[in-house]
Amino acid sequence: MRIPWIEIIDFRSYPRLRFQPEPGLNVLLGPNGQGKTNLLEALGVLLTGRSFRTPRLAELPAWGAERAQVAGEVARGGVIRVVRLAIGRQGPRAELEGQLCPWARAVTFCAPDLGLLSGPPQARRAYLDAFAAKVYPAHAVALGRYRAALQQRGRLLQQGVGRGAALEPWDQQVAELGATVLGRRLQALEALRGETQTLSGLLELLPGAVELEYLATAPLQADPLRQAEALRAALRARRGEEVARGLTLVGPHRDDLGVRLAGRDARAYASRGEQRPLALFLRLAEVGAIVHQLGAPPVLLLDDPLSELDGAARERLLAWLEGQEQAVVSATDAPPLPPRAAAWEVWRGGVAAAEPLGARVGA
């Protein structure tokens, strides 16, 4: 899929902008602070209704503006959907108005993704859950129901309810919903594993193979009913500790994703120079998995993906991106680009904040 055009009004640093990215690879060029990331963010909002930089939509309207507007087309094959969104500022909160395209998908990479390796387990769970929701939309619903049941069980634990019948129904709900969430995560992880093997040979971004492992707080079972029973048993086994601490200590909300690079735990041993390419690699692994599951490629929105890569790795990555249906990436310096890549210069202010350089670099 691709975005033929986008128009934004009062979005971050842009009073008004109409941008028509080309099919294939688009490279946004310019110094830091000129609006490249803001434009990538707007493209992501058009596709998903969310910002990849912040959960607070109230940050998106420009300073002094009551609302930001995002409109554009999303195309898949011969189908084109027009999307028009408004983000109204309501004090510290914001409200999203408009109809999203239900089949639009984006794969994004930005600075917060460095937390995939250096951050807490929550960051890796969020990565896996977000990907699972892209390929299995029902996962987001199941995850929401699991969190609601978990919250209710937590209230009872905080009240000191650890014995009797009061906790049993919530044990059952948490276990059954947790088994559903866990099953989808494992399916998503298996899809990612296949892509990491394929990409390792194609891109050679890293000094070794990438291995992914699900680290569960309860024994893993192939059968959903047995998985639910395993979670119930684990909850019962830690009941006393849970009552003492007032929280649920077992389940998908406490699990982690293990990442190994060249046989070593990347969470503990990956260098700073390896963390960024590895986080990028994990994002790129989503692309093929989405194609296999949904039959259509996502739009790639990558903020400064060339940092920490040597010249040869940059060339391989850009060549791979050129072969995608549509990728929009940012860079502070103009690297040697593939022949069919479109280069765009981005600066602050003006009626058109992004203009083509006038010729395809490398053509």
Coordinates of C-alpha atoms in Angstrom, one line a residue:
M1 CA 0.0 0.0 0.0
R2 CA 1.0 3.6 -0.4
I3 CA 0.1 7.2 0.3
P4 CA -0.5 9.2 -3.0
W5 CA -0.8 12.5 -1.2
I6 CA -1.2 14.0 2.3
E7 CA -2.3 17.5 3.3
I8 CA -1.7 18.8 6.8
I9 CA -2.9 22.0 8.5
D10 CA -1.6 23.3 11.8
F11 CA 0.2 20.1 12.5
R12 CA 3.3 20.6 14.7
S13 CA 5.6 23.0 12.9
Y14 CA 3.5 23.0 9.6
P15 CA 0.9 25.8 9.1
R16 CA -0.1 24.0 5.9
L17 CA 1.6 21.5 3.6
R18 CA 0.6 19.2 0.7
F19 CA 3.1 16.4 0.1
Q20 CA 2.9 13.8 -2.7
P21 CA 5.5 11.0 -2.0
E22 CA 6.5 8.8 -4.8
P23 CA 6.1 5.1 -5.0
G24 CA 9.2 3.3 -3.8
L25 CA 11.8 5.1 -1.7
N26 CA 11.5 8.7 -0.6
V27 CA 14.3 10.4 1.3
L28 CA 13.6 13.5 3.4
L29 CA 16.8 15.6 3.6
G30 CA 17.6 18.5 5.8
P31 CA 19.3 19.6 9.1
N32 CA 17.8 18.6 12.4
G33 CA 14.9 20.6 13.6
Q34 CA 13.5 21.4 10.1
G35 CA 10.4 19.2 10.3
K36 CA 11.4 15.9 8.8
T37 CA 10.2 13.9 11.8
N38 CA 7.0 15.9 12.0
L39 CA 6.2 15.0 8.4
L40 CA 6.8 11.3 9.1
E41 CA 4.6 11.6 12.1
A42 CA 1.8 13.1 10.1
L43 CA 2.0 10.3 7.6
G44 CA 1.8 7.8 10.5
V45 CA -1.3 9.6 11.9
L46 CA -3.0 9.4 8.5
L47 CA -2.5 5.6 8.4
T48 CA -3.1 4.7 12.1
G49 CA -4.7 7.6 13.9
R50 CA -1.8 7.5 16.4
S51 CA 1.6 9.2 16.8
F52 CA 4.7 7.0 16.9
R53 CA 6.3 9.7 19.1
T54 CA 3.8 10.3 21.9
P55 CA 0.6 8.9 23.2
R56 CA -0.6 12.5 23.8
L57 CA -2.5 13.7 20.7
A58 CA -2.8 17.1 22.3
E59 CA 0.8 17.7 21.3
L60 CA 0.0 17.5 17.6
P61 CA -1.9 20.8 16.9
A62 CA 0.5 23.7 16.2
W63 CA 1.2 26.2 19.0
G64 CA -1.8 28.5 19.3
A65 CA -4.0 26.3 17.1
E66 CA -7.2 24.7 18.4
R67 CA -6.9 21.7 16.1
A68 CA -4.7 20.0 13.6
Q69 CA -6.0 18.5 10.3
V70 CA -4.7 15.6 8.4
A71 CA -6.1 14.4 5.1
G72 CA -4.9 12.2 2.3
E73 CA -5.3 9.1 0.2
V74 CA -4.3 5.5 1.1
A75 CA -4.1 3.1 -1.9
R76 CA -3.9 -0.6 -2.0
G77 CA -3.9 -2.2 -5.4
G78 CA -6.7 -0.5 -7.3
V79 CA -8.5 0.6 -4.1
I80 CA -8.1 4.1 -2.9
R81 CA -9.5 5.4 0.4
V82 CA -9.7 9.1 1.3
V83 CA -9.0 9.8 5.0
R84 CA -9.8 13.1 6.7
L85 CA -8.9 13.5 10.4
A86 CA -9.0 16.3 12.9
I87 CA -7.2 16.4 16.2
G88 CA -9.0 18.9 18.4
R89 CA -7.2 20.2 21.6
Q90 CA -9.4 19.9 24.7
G91 CA -7.2 21.4 27.4
P92 CA -4.4 18.8 28.1
R93 CA -6.4 16.2 26.1
A94 CA -7.2 15.8 22.4
E95 CA -10.0 14.2 20.5
L96 CA -9.5 12.4 17.1
E97 CA -12.3 13.0 14.7
G98 CA -12.8 11.1 11.4
Q99 CA -12.8 7.7 9.8
L100 CA -9.6 5.7 9.6
C101 CA -8.8 3.3 6.8
P102 CA -9.2 -0.1 8.4
W103 CA -6.7 -1.9 6.2
A104 CA -3.9 0.7 6.4
R105 CA -0.7 -0.5 8.0
A106 CA 2.5 1.3 8.8
V107 CA 5.9 0.1 10.0
T108 CA 7.7 2.9 11.9
F109 CA 11.1 3.5 13.3
C110 CA 12.1 6.4 15.6
A111 CA 14.3 7.4 18.5
P112 CA 12.0 5.8 21.2
D113 CA 12.6 2.4 19.6
L114 CA 16.1 2.3 21.1
G115 CA 14.2 1.3 24.3
L116 CA 13.4 -2.0 22.7
L117 CA 16.8 -3.2 23.9
S118 CA 17.8 -0.8 26.7
G119 CA 14.4 -0.3 28.2
P120 CA 12.3 -2.4 30.6
P121 CA 10.2 -5.5 29.6
Q122 CA 7.2 -3.3 29.1
A123 CA 8.9 -1.8 25.9
R124 CA 9.4 -5.2 24.4
R125 CA 5.9 -6.4 25.3
A126 CA 4.5 -3.2 23.7
Y127 CA 6.5 -3.9 20.5
L128 CA 5.2 -7.5 20.3
D129 CA 1.6 -6.5 21.1
A130 CA 1.6 -3.6 18.5
F131 CA 2.9 -6.0 15.8
A132 CA 0.4 -8.7 16.8
A133 CA -2.4 -6.2 16.5
K134 CA -1.3 -5.3 13.0
V135 CA -1.6 -8.9 11.7
Y136 CA -4.3 -10.1 14.1
P137 CA -6.7 -7.1 14.7
A138 CA -8.6 -9.1 17.4
H139 CA -5.5 -9.1 19.5
A140 CA -6.0 -5.5 20.6
V141 CA -9.5 -6.3 21.8
A142 CA -8.3 -9.4 23.8
L143 CA -5.5 -7.4 25.3
G144 CA -7.9 -4.7 26.4
R145 CA -10.2 -7.3 28.0
Y146 CA -7.2 -8.9 29.7
R147 CA -6.1 -5.6 31.2
A148 CA -9.6 -4.8 32.5
A149 CA -9.8 -8.2 34.2
L150 CA -6.3 -7.7 35.6
Q151 CA -7.2 -4.3 37.0
Q152 CA -10.3 -5.7 38.8
R153 CA -8.2 -8.5 40.2
G154 CA -5.6 -6.0 41.3
R155 CA -8.2 -4.0 43.3
L156 CA -9.3 -7.2 45.2
L157 CA -5.6 -8.0 46.0
Q158 CA -5.1 -4.5 47.3
Q159 CA -8.1 -4.9 49.5
G160 CA -6.4 -8.0 51.0
V161 CA -8.9 -10.5 49.4
G162 CA -6.7 -13.6 49.0
R163 CA -8.9 -16.3 50.2
G164 CA -12.5 -17.5 49.6
A165 CA -14.6 -17.2 46.5
A166 CA -14.2 -13.5 45.7
L167 CA -10.9 -14.0 43.8
E168 CA -11.7 -17.2 42.0
P169 CA -13.8 -15.8 39.1
W170 CA -11.1 -13.2 38.4
D171 CA -8.4 -15.9 38.5
Q172 CA -10.4 -17.7 35.8
Q173 CA -10.9 -14.6 33.7
V174 CA -7.3 -13.5 33.9
A175 CA -6.1 -17.0 33.1
E176 CA -8.5 -17.5 30.1
L177 CA -7.9 -14.0 28.6
G178 CA -4.2 -14.3 29.4
A179 CA -4.1 -17.5 27.4
T180 CA -5.7 -15.8 24.4
V181 CA -3.2 -12.9 24.6
L182 CA -0.3 -15.3 25.0
G183 CA -1.4 -17.4 22.0
R184 CA -1.5 -14.4 19.7
R185 CA 1.9 -13.2 20.9
L186 CA 3.5 -16.5 20.2
Q187 CA 1.9 -16.6 16.7
A188 CA 3.3 -13.1 16.1
L189 CA 6.7 -14.1 17.4
E190 CA 6.9 -17.1 15.1
A191 CA 6.1 -14.8 12.1
L192 CA 8.9 -12.4 13.2
R193 CA 11.4 -15.3 13.6
G194 CA 11.0 -16.3 10.0
E195 CA 11.6 -12.8 8.8
T196 CA 14.7 -12.3 11.0
Q197 CA 16.3 -15.3 9.3
T198 CA 15.5 -13.9 5.8
L199 CA 16.6 -10.3 6.5
S200 CA 19.9 -11.3 8.2
G201 CA 21.2 -12.6 4.9
L202 CA 19.8 -9.8 2.8
L203 CA 20.8 -6.7 4.8
E204 CA 23.8 -7.8 6.9
L205 CA 23.2 -4.9 9.3
L206 CA 24.5 -6.8 12.3
P207 CA 27.5 -8.8 13.3
G208 CA 25.6 -12.1 13.8
A209 CA 22.2 -13.8 13.8
V210 CA 19.3 -12.4 15.7
E211 CA 17.3 -14.8 17.8
L212 CA 13.9 -14.1 19.6
E213 CA 12.6 -16.0 22.6
Y214 CA 9.4 -15.6 24.6
L215 CA 10.2 -15.4 28.3
A216 CA 7.0 -16.4 30.1
T217 CA 6.1 -16.2 33.8
A218 CA 4.1 -19.4 33.5
P219 CA 4.8 -22.7 31.6
L220 CA 4.0 -22.4 27.9
Q221 CA 1.4 -24.9 26.5
A222 CA 0.4 -25.4 22.9
D223 CA -3.3 -26.0 23.8
P224 CA -5.2 -22.9 24.8
L225 CA -7.2 -24.7 27.5
R226 CA -4.0 -26.2 29.0
Q227 CA -2.4 -22.7 28.8
A228 CA -5.2 -21.2 30.8
E229 CA -4.9 -24.0 33.4
A230 CA -1.1 -23.4 33.6
L231 CA -1.8 -19.7 34.3
R232 CA -4.4 -20.5 36.9
A233 CA -2.0 -22.9 38.7
A234 CA 0.8 -20.2 38.6
L235 CA -1.6 -17.6 40.1
R236 CA -2.6 -20.0 42.9
A237 CA 1.1 -20.8 43.6
R238 CA 1.9 -17.1 44.2
R239 CA -1.3 -16.1 45.8
G240 CA 0.3 -15.2 49.2
E241 CA 2.9 -13.0 47.6
E242 CA 0.4 -11.3 45.4
V243 CA -1.8 -10.4 48.4
A244 CA 1.2 -9.1 50.3
R245 CA 2.2 -6.9 47.3
G246 CA -1.3 -6.0 46.1
L247 CA -0.7 -6.9 42.4
T248 CA -0.8 -9.8 40.0
L249 CA 2.7 -11.3 39.5
V250 CA 2.0 -13.9 36.8
G251 CA 0.7 -13.5 33.3
P252 CA 1.4 -11.9 29.9
H253 CA 1.7 -8.5 31.6
R254 CA 4.8 -9.7 33.3
D255 CA 6.4 -11.6 30.4
D256 CA 9.4 -10.4 28.4
L257 CA 10.9 -10.9 24.9
G258 CA 14.4 -12.2 24.8
V259 CA 16.6 -10.9 22.0
R260 CA 20.0 -12.5 21.3
L261 CA 22.6 -11.2 18.9
A262 CA 25.4 -13.6 17.9
G263 CA 24.4 -15.8 20.8
R264 CA 24.5 -13.1 23.5
D265 CA 21.7 -11.5 25.4
A266 CA 21.3 -8.2 23.4
R267 CA 19.4 -6.6 26.3
A268 CA 22.5 -6.8 28.5
Y269 CA 25.5 -7.0 26.1
A270 CA 24.6 -5.1 22.9
S271 CA 26.8 -2.0 22.5
R272 CA 25.3 1.4 21.8
G273 CA 26.5 1.1 18.2
E274 CA 24.6 -2.2 17.9
Q275 CA 21.4 -1.2 19.7
R276 CA 20.1 1.2 17.0
P277 CA 20.7 -1.1 14.0
L278 CA 19.2 -4.0 16.0
A279 CA 16.1 -2.0 16.9
L280 CA 15.8 -1.0 13.3
F281 CA 16.2 -4.7 12.2
L282 CA 13.3 -5.7 14.5
R283 CA 11.1 -3.1 12.9
L284 CA 12.0 -4.2 9.4
A285 CA 11.2 -7.8 10.3
E286 CA 7.6 -6.7 10.6
V287 CA 7.3 -5.9 6.9
G288 CA 7.6 -9.4 5.4
A289 CA 5.4 -10.8 8.2
I290 CA 2.6 -8.3 7.4
V291 CA 2.8 -9.2 3.7
H292 CA 2.6 -12.9 4.5
Q293 CA -0.4 -12.5 6.9
L294 CA -2.4 -9.7 5.1
G295 CA -1.2 -10.0 1.5
A296 CA -0.2 -6.3 1.2
P297 CA 2.9 -4.5 2.2
P298 CA 2.8 -1.7 4.8
V299 CA 4.1 1.8 4.3
L300 CA 7.5 2.2 5.9
L301 CA 8.2 5.5 7.9
L302 CA 11.7 5.5 9.2
D303 CA 13.3 8.4 11.1
D304 CA 17.1 8.5 10.6
P305 CA 17.6 4.8 9.9
L306 CA 21.1 5.3 8.4
S307 CA 22.7 6.3 11.7
E308 CA 25.2 3.8 13.1
L309 CA 25.5 2.0 9.7
D310 CA 28.6 1.9 7.6
G311 CA 28.6 2.8 3.9
A312 CA 28.1 -0.7 2.7
A313 CA 25.2 -1.4 5.1
R314 CA 23.6 1.9 4.1
E315 CA 23.7 0.9 0.4
R316 CA 22.1 -2.5 1.1
L317 CA 19.4 -1.0 3.3
L318 CA 18.6 1.7 0.7
A319 CA 18.5 -0.8 -2.1
W320 CA 16.1 -3.0 -0.1
L321 CA 13.9 0.0 0.7
E322 CA 13.8 1.0 -3.0
G323 CA 12.1 -2.3 -3.6
Q324 CA 9.3 -1.7 -1.2
E325 CA 6.0 -0.4 -2.4
Q326 CA 6.5 2.9 -0.5
A327 CA 9.1 3.9 2.1
V328 CA 9.6 7.4 3.5
V329 CA 12.9 7.9 5.4
S330 CA 14.7 10.9 6.9
A331 CA 18.4 11.7 6.8
T332 CA 20.5 14.8 7.8
D333 CA 23.1 14.2 5.0
A334 CA 22.4 13.2 1.4
P335 CA 23.7 9.6 1.1
P336 CA 24.3 8.0 -2.4
L337 CA 20.8 7.0 -3.3
P338 CA 19.5 4.2 -5.6
P339 CA 18.6 5.3 -9.2
R340 CA 14.8 5.3 -8.6
A341 CA 14.8 7.0 -5.2
A342 CA 13.1 10.3 -4.8
A343 CA 14.9 12.9 -2.7
W344 CA 13.1 15.8 -0.9
E345 CA 14.5 18.8 0.9
V346 CA 12.7 19.8 4.0
W347 CA 12.9 23.2 5.8
R348 CA 10.9 25.1 8.3
G349 CA 8.3 27.6 7.3
G350 CA 7.0 28.6 3.9
V351 CA 3.9 27.5 2.0
A352 CA 5.5 24.2 0.9
A353 CA 7.7 22.9 3.7
A354 CA 8.9 20.0 1.5
E355 CA 10.0 20.5 -2.0
P356 CA 11.7 18.0 -4.5
L357 CA 15.3 18.7 -5.1
G358 CA 14.5 19.0 -8.8
A359 CA 16.1 15.7 -9.9
R360 CA 16.3 12.2 -8.6
V361 CA 19.6 11.7 -6.9
G362 CA 21.6 9.1 -8.8
A363 CA 19.5 9.3 -12.0

